[in-house]
GROMACS .gro file of C-alpha atoms in nm:
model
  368
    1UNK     CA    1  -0.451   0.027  -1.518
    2UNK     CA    2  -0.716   0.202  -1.315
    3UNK     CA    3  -0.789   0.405  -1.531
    4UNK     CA    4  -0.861   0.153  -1.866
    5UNK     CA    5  -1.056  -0.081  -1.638
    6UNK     CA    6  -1.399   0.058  -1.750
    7UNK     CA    7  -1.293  -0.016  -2.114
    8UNK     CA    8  -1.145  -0.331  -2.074
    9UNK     CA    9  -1.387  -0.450  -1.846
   10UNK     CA   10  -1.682  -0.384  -2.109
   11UNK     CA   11  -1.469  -0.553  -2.346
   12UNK     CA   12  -1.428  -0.885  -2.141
   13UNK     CA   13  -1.838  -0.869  -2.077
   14UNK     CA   14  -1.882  -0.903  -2.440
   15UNK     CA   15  -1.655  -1.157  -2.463
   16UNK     CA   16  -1.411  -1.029  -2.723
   17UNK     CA   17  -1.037  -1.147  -2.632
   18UNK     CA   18  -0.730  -0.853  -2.611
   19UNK     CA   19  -0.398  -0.821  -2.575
   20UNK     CA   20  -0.253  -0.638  -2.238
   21UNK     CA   21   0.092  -0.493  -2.173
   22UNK     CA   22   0.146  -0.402  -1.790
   23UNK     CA   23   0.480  -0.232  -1.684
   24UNK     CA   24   0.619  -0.524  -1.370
   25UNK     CA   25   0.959  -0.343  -1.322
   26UNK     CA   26   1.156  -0.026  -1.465
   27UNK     CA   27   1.516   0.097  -1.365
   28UNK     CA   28   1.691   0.450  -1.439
   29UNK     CA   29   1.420   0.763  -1.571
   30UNK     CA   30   1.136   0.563  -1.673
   31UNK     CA   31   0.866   0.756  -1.752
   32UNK     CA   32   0.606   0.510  -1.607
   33UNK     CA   33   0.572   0.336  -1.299
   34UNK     CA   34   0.459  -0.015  -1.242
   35UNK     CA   35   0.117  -0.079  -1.332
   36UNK     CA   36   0.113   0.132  -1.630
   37UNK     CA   37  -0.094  -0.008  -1.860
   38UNK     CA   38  -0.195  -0.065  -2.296
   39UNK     CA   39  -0.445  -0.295  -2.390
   40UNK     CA   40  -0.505  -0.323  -2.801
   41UNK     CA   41  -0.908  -0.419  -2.828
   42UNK     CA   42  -1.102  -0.473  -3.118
   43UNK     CA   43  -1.069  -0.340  -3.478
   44UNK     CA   44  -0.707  -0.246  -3.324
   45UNK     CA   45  -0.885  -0.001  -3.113
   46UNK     CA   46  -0.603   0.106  -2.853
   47UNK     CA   47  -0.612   0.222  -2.475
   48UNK     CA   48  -0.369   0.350  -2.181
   49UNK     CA   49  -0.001   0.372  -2.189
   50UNK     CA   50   0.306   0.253  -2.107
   51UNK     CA   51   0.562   0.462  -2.191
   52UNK     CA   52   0.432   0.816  -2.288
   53UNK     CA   53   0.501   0.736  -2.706
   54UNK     CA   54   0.878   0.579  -2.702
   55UNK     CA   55   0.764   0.180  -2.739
   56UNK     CA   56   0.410   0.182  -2.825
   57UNK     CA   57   0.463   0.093  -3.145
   58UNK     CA   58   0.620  -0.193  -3.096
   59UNK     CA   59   0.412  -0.281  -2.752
   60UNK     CA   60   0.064  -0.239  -3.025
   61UNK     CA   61   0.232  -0.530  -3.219
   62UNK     CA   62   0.299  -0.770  -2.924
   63UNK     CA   63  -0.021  -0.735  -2.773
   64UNK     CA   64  -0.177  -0.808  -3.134
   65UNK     CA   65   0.015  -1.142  -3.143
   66UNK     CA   66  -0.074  -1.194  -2.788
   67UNK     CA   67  -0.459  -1.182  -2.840
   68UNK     CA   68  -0.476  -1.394  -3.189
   69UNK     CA   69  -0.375  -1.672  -2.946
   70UNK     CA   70  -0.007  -1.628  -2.877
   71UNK     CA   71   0.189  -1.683  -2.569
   72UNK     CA   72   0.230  -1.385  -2.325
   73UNK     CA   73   0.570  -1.257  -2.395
   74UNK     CA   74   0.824  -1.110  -2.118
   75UNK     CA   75   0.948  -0.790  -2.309
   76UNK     CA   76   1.214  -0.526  -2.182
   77UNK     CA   77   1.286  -0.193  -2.355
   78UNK     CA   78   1.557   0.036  -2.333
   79UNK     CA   79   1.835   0.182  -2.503
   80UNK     CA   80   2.219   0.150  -2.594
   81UNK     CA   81   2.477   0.374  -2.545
   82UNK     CA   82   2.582   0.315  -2.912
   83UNK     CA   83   2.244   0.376  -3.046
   84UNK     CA   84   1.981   0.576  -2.799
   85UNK     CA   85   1.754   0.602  -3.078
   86UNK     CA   86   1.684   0.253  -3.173
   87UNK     CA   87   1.379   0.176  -3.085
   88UNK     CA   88   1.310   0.179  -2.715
   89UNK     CA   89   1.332   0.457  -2.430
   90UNK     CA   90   1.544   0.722  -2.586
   91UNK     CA   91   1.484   0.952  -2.192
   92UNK     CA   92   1.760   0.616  -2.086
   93UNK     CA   93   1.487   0.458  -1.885
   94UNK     CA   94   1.436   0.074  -1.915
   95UNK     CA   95   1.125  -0.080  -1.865
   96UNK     CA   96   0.976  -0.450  -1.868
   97UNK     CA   97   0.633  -0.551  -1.983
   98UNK     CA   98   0.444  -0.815  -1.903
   99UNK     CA   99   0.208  -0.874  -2.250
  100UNK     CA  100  -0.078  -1.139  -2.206
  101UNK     CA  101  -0.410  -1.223  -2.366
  102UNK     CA  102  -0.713  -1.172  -2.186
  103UNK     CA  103  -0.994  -1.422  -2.155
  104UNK     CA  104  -1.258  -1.569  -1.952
  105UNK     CA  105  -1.086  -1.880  -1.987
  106UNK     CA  106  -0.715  -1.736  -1.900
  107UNK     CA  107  -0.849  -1.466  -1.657
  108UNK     CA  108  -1.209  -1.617  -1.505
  109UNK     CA  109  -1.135  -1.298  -1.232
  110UNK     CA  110  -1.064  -1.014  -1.429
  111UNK     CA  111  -1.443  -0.906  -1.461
  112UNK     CA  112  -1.454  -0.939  -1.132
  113UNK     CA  113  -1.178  -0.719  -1.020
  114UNK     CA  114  -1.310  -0.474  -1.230
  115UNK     CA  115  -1.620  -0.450  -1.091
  116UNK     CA  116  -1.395  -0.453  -0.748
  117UNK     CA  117  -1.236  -0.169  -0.844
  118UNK     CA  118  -1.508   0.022  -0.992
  119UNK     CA  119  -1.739   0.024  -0.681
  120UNK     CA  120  -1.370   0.109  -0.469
  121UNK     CA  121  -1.334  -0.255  -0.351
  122UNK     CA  122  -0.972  -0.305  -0.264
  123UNK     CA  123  -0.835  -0.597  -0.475
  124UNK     CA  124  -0.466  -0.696  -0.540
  125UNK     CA  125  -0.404  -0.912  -0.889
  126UNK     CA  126  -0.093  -1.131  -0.912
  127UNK     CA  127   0.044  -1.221  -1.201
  128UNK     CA  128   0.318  -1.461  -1.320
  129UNK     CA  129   0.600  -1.301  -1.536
  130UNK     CA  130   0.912  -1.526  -1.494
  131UNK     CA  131   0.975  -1.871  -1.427
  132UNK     CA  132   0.860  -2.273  -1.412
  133UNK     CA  133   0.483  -2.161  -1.348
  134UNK     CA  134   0.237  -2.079  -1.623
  135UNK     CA  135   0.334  -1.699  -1.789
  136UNK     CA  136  -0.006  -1.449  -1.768
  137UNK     CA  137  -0.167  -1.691  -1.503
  138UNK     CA  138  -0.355  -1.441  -1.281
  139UNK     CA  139  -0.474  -1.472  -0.938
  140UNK     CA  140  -0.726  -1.196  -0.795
  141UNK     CA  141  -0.705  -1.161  -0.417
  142UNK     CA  142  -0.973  -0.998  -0.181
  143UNK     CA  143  -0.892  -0.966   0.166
  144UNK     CA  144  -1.167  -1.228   0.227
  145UNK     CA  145  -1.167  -1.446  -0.129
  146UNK     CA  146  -0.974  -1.536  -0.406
  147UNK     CA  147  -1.037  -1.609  -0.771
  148UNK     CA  148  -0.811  -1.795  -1.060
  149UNK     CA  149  -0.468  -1.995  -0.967
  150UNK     CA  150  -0.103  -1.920  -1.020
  151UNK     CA  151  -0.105  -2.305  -1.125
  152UNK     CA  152   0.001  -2.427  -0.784
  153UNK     CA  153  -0.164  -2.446  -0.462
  154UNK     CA  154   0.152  -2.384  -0.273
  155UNK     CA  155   0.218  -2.090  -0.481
  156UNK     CA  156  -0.125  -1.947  -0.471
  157UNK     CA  157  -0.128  -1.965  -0.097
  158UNK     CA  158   0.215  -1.784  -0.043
  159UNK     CA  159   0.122  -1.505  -0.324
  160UNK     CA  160  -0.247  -1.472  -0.160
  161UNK     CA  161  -0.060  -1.383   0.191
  162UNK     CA  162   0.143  -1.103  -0.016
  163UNK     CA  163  -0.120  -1.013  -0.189
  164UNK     CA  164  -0.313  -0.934   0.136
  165UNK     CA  165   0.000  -0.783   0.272
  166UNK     CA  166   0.028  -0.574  -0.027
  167UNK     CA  167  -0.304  -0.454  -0.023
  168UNK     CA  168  -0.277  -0.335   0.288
  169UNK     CA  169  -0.034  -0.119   0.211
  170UNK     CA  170  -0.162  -0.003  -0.155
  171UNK     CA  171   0.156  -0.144  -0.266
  172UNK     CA  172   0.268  -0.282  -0.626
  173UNK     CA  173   0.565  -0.442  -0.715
  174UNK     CA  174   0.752  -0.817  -0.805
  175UNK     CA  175   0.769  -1.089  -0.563
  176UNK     CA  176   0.974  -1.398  -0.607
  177UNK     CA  177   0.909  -1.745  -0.491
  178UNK     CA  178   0.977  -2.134  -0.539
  179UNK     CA  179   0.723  -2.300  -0.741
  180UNK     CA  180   0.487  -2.434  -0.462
  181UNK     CA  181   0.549  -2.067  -0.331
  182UNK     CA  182   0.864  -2.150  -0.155
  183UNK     CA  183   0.985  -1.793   0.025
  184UNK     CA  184   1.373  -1.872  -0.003
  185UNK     CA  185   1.387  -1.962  -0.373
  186UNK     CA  186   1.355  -1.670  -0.672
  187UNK     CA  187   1.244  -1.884  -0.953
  188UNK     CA  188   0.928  -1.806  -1.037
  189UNK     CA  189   0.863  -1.393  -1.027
  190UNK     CA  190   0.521  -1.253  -0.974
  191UNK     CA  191   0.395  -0.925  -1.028
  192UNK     CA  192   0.136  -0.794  -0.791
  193UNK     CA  193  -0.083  -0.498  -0.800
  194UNK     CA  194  -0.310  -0.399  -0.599
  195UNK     CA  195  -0.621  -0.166  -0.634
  196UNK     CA  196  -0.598   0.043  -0.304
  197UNK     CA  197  -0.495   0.430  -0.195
  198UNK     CA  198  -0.281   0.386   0.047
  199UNK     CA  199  -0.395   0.391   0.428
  200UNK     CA  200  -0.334   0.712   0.591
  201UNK     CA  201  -0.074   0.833   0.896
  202UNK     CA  202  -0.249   1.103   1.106
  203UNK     CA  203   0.059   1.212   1.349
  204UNK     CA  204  -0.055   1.511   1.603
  205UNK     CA  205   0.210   1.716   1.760
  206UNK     CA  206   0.488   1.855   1.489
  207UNK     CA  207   0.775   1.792   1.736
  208UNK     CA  208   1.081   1.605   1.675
  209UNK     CA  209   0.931   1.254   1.777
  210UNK     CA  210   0.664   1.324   1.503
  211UNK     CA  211   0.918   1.401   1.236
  212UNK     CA  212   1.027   1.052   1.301
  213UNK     CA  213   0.752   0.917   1.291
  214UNK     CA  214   0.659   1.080   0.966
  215UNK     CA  215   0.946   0.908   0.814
  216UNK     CA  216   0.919   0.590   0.910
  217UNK     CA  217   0.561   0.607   0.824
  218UNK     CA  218   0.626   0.692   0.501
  219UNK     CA  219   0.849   0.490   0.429
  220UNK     CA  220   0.625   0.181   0.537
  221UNK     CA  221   0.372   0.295   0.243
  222UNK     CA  222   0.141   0.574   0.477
  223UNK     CA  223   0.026   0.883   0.340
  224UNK     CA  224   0.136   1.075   0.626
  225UNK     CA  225   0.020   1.388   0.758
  226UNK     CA  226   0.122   1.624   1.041
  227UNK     CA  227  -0.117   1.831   1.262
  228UNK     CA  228  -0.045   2.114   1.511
  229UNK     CA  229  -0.248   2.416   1.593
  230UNK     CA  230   0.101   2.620   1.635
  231UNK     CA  231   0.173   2.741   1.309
  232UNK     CA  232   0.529   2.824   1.380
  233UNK     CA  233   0.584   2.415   1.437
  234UNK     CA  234   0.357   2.287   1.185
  235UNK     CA  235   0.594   2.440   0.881
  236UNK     CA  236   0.666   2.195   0.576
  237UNK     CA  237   1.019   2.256   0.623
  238UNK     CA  238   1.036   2.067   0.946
  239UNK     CA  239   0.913   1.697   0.808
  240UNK     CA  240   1.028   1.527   0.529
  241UNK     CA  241   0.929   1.552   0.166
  242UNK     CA  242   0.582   1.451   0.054
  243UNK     CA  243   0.473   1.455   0.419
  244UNK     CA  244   0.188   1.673   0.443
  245UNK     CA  245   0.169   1.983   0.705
  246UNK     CA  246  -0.149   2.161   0.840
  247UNK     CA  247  -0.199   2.409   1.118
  248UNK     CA  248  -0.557   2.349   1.298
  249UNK     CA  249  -0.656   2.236   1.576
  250UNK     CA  250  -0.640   1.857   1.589
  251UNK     CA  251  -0.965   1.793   1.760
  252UNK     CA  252  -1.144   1.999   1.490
  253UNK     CA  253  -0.894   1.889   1.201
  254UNK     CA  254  -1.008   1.524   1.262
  255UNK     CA  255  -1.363   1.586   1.290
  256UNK     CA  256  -1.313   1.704   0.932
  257UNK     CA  257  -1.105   1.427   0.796
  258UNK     CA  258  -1.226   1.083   0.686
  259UNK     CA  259  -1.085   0.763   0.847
  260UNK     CA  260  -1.127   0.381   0.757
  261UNK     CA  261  -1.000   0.039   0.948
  262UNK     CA  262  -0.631   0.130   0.805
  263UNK     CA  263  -0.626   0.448   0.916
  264UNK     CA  264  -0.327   0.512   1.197
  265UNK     CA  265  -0.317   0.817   1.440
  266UNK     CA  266  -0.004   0.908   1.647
  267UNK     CA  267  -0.080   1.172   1.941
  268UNK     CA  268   0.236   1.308   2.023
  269UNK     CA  269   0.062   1.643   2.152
  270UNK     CA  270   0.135   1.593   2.570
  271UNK     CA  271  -0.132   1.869   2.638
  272UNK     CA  272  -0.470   1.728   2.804
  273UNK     CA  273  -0.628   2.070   2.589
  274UNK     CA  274  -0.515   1.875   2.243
  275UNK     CA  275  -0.520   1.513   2.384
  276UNK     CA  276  -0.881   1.499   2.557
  277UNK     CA  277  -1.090   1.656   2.236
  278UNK     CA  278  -0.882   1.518   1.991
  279UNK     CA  279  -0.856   1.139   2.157
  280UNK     CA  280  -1.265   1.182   2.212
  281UNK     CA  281  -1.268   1.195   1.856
  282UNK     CA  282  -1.055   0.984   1.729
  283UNK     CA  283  -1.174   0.653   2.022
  284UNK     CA  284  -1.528   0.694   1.850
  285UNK     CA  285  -1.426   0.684   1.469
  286UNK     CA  286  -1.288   0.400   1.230
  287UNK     CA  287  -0.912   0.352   1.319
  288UNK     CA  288  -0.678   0.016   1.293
  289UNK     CA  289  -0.442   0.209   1.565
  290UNK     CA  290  -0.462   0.490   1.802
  291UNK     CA  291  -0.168   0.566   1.993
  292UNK     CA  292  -0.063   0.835   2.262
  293UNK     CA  293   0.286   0.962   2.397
  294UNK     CA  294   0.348   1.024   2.740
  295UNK     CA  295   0.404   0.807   3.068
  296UNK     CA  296   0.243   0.614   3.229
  297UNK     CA  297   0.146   0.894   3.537
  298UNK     CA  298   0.035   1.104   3.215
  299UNK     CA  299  -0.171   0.829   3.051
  300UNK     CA  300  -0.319   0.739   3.395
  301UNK     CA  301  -0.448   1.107   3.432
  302UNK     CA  302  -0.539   1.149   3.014
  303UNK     CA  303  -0.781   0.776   3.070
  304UNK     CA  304  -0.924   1.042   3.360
  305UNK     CA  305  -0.996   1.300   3.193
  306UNK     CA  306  -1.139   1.096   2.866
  307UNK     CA  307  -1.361   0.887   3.099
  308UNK     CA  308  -1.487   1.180   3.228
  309UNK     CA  309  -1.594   1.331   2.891
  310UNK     CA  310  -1.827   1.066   2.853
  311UNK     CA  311  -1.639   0.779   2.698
  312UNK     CA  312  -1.660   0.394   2.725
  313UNK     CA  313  -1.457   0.153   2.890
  314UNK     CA  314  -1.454  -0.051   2.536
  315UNK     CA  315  -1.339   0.315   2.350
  316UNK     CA  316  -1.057   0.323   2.569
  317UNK     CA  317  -0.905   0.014   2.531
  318UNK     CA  318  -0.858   0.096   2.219
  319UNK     CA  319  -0.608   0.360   2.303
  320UNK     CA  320  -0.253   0.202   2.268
  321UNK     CA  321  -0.077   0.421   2.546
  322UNK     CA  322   0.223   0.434   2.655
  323UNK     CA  323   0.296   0.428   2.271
  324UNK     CA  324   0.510   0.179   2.114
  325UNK     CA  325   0.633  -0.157   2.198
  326UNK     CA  326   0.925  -0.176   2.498
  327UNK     CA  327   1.220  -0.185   2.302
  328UNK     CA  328   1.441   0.045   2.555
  329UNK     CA  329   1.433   0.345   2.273
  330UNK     CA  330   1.545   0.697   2.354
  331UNK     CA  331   1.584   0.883   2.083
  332UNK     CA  332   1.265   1.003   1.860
  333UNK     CA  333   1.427   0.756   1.587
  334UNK     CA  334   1.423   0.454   1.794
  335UNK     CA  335   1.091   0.544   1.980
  336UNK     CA  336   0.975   0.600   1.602
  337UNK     CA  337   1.072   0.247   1.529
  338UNK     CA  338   0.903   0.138   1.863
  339UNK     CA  339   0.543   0.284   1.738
  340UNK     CA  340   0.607   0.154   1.410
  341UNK     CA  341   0.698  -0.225   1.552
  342UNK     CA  342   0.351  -0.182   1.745
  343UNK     CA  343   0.123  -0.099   1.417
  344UNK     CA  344   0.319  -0.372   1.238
  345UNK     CA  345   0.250  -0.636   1.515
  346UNK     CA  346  -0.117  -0.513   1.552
  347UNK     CA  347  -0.171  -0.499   1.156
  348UNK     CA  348  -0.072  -0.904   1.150
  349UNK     CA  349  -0.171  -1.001   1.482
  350UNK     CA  350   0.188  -1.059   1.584
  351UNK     CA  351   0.316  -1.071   1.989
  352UNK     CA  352   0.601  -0.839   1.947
  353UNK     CA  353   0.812  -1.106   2.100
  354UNK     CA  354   1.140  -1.193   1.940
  355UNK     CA  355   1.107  -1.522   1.724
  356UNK     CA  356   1.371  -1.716   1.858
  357UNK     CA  357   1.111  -1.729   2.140
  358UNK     CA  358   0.830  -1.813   1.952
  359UNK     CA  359   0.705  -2.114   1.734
  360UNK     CA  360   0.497  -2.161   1.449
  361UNK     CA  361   0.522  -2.000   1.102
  362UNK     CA  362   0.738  -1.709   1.057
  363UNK     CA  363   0.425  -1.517   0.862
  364UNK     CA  364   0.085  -1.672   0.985
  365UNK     CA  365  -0.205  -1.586   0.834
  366UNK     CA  366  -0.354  -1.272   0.891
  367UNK     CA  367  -0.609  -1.292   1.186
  368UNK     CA  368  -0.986  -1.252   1.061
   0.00000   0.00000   0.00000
């Protein structure tokens, strides 16, 4: 999708309707992930894709129907056992397609998001596939405003939460809900996608602790990378897949990398020559969490030290040190769970206490 924006957005500034087909769920080898995107245009002129070739044809006719005023269609493709090369994903892959029209009347925010998304504004859209709510209605969500309704205000609150939750994370994917956006029902099936890289996991130290927290980092949506000057610990082969490796020295690594308010950075280094430079750097830069292993004799000497290189009573409280919320953990899997527990309650504002202790909503909003 991000990459058709530009054309679709010029054609909904001049006001000419199209059709849009957006992947909302595959199974098996797919060859395109959720968010894929086709759009047919004027004089049948054709953009993006959704399955590299094996249903275009047939998505080129939908979306056709769709913008000369028909409804938007749920559509899944596949294939059969008894006849792979029907038409439909002959690789075995199934896919479903959301195919709507696109208007300023159905979609008063889609101009809007593409602007968003064009000047790197992250933006999730949600988008009703399945159920007793209106099929195509789209709601755009900023993490500050909103634009366009699901058709519900109960709904359009839940999904905006999500959305923001999503967003967060980069994510994309189908949520399900009641139809005033009831959490325990399925009925009504949204699709949401949001417009964002995903934040970035800065871990520091390539010991085992920081292989766990690679992990777990990862698999909360991070793109996670590892950082040790000792090249004979910072070796690919140590950290799971699609976790990236580098050998520099942190301090000086950092300095080089760019951070934002999502950004999270794990010291795990225990050596006041790695944590002093590299925590100087990191207290003064854009961050959403800044955390730092060791006890509490070891952070009472490392708050020393920093203060001593020059920085400020309001830098160091942002340090989260000890790291981790007290959950008892041992081993670098648990202790990885108990840094993990601490971005997750900081992210939403949450106390880390359990909820059978606690009242209120289960997921509040998030804090401003």
């Amino acid at each position: 999708m991000r990459d058709v924006l530009p054309v679709l957005g010029r054609w909904y500034a001049a006001g000419v309707p199209f059709g849009l087909a957006t992947v909302v769920q595959v199974s098996r080898s797919a060859p395109r992930d959720p968010g894929a995107a086709m759009a047919v245009g004027p004089g049948e002129e054709v953009v993006g894709s959704v399955s590299g070739g094996c249903v275009e044809g047939a998505v080129f006719e939908l979306a056709q129907e769709v913008a000369a005023g028909g409804e938007a269609r749920l559509e899944t493709f596949g294939y059969s056992d008894e006849d792979a090369f029907a038409v439909g994903l002959t690789c075995g892959g199934e896919i479903t397609l959301l195919v709507r029209a696109v208007t300023a009347e159905r979609d008063p925010g889609f101009g809007a998001v593409a602007d968003s998304v064009a000047a790197g504004e992250p933006v999730t859209v949600a988008t009703v596939t399945d159920g007793p709510a209106p099929r195509g209605a789209a709601l755009a969500v900023w993490p500050q405003r909103t634009l366009g309704t699901l058709g519900a205000g109960g709904l359009d609150a839940a999904v905006t939460a999500d959305a923001r939750g999503e967003l967060a994370l980069g994510a994309t994917g189908l949520r399900h809900y009641g139809p005033e956006g009831q959490r325990r029902e399925d009925s009504v099936s949204v699709f949401l996608q949001s417009f964002a890289p995903p934040p970035r996991m800065l871990v520091f130290g390539a010991i085992d602790y920081a292989a766990a927290v690679a992990r777990i980092g990862d698999f909360l949506g991070y793109r996670v990378t590892v950082c040790d000057a000792r090249p004979v610990f910072a070796t690919p082969r140590r950290f799971p897949e699609g976790v990236e490796v580098v050998a520099a020295w942190p301090h000086r690594y950092l300095r080089d990398t760019v951070t934002d308010e999502r950004t999270v950075i794990c010291v795990l280094t225990h050596d006041p020559k790695f944590d002093v430079p590299l925590l100087t750097e990191a207290l003064r830069r854009p961050a959403a969490y800044i955390g730092a292993m060791g006890s509490r004799r070891t952070h009472a000497d490392r708050a020393r030290r920093l203060a001593g290189a020059g920085l400020t009573g309001r830098e160091l409280s942002r340090l989260r040190s000890p790291v981790g919320l007290d959950l008892g953990a041992r081993t670098p899997e648990e202790v990885a769970v108990s840094v993990a527990a601490e971005i997750v309650a900081l992210r939403w504002g949450g106390s880390g206490a359990p909820l059978t202790a606690t009242e209120g909503a289960v997921h509040p909003q998030r804090p401003s």
